Amino acid sequence: MKNCKNCNTPIKEDSNTCPNCGANVSDTFEPLEEKTELQKLLAEANLARMRGDLNGAIDLCTEALEIEPQNADVHSLLGDIYKAMDNPAEAARWYQMALDINPDSKPDQAKLQEALALASKKKMGEPVTSKGNWMQPIDKIDRAIRYFVLFCAAAVMVLLIIGLTIWVVHSQKEDKTMINNQPAKTGETITKHPQSTQNTSSSPAPPIESPVIGEPEGGTLIRPLVEQTLLSRLATNPNIQQERLVIEDVKFDPRTDKIEVTMRFSDRPTVLTRIVVRKAEAVAATAAYEASSEAKMVTIRTLVSMPGKYASGEPKLVHICDVPRSITSVDISKADDAVLSRIFLNEWWDTEIGL
């Protein structure tokens, strides 16, 4: 180990520059064992300053001044101590005294200028920024306070990160729940009506049946409000219930004010004839006109279960017809097949059933 000749700061053997004053000490150092009493006091004072014991450093410098009052190094070290105590005005006074003793000391000249600038800012109320390390404590209490502040800041950052992570995970779960609970959009099924004529003797090609009757598998058929209302009114109509009819579907076309009703017998009639089918359709058409005052035409599609003839037992479309509003003035219970056949329009029968 060696000491700086200017400020007596301990320096490593392989270093040529003083870490405190910046002097070149390659040729100007003295072994520790050859220190004088003054040099020992300076070294101890500087070490106390570096450790944060500023008051102890001042006491050691005071002892050094008693030995050699005109030592520039002691005055410069006192300037460093008062600067560390955030007293730039007092530090400038000691730097000036050091320059009075050693006017050629460039380190003291630079320190004096810096201290004067800091003192001027402090006097004007401006914030004073020190070039020293913020983590370099002044004393043990200051060190503890600074470490506590750092710990609190780190804890707050950790809590913020944890909170942000929880919020992101919770938001992702909510998004997945909303997606899973969102109902699938179901398009309305378009049913093509058969082209038929009033001439029942001809047998046009059978119509294409709608693949969806009532509610589709795996979900509920989405209907407009007017169709839901019509379906509810028809299903609760006492005449339809008396005839043991089941309303499978109702559609309303606002372009033509036309209602299309798909129905079936809840139980297959003992005797299934055309008059039985027509009377049931007349009851359904009358109920449809009662449910909607705007309807100008009602189309009836009649399904009949044929378990004996078809192995699947699925309802079979047997008849389609248009029923005008004039049906409401007919006594259906007394009407015969001839009367109803004259009222019904655009009839189509499934010839395979043999009605």
PDB file of C-alpha atoms in Angstrom, residues 12 16 52 191 331:
ATOM      1  CA  LYS A  12      -3.153   0.472  -4.274  1.00  0.00           C
ATOM      2  CA  ASN A  16      -0.625   5.687 -10.377  1.00  0.00           C
ATOM      3  CA  GLY A  52     -19.827   8.789   6.434  1.00  0.00           C
ATOM      4  CA  THR A 191     -89.242 -22.962 -47.697  1.00  0.00           C
ATOM      5  CA  ASP A 331    -119.787 -23.157 -40.721  1.00  0.00           C
TER       6      ASP A 331
END
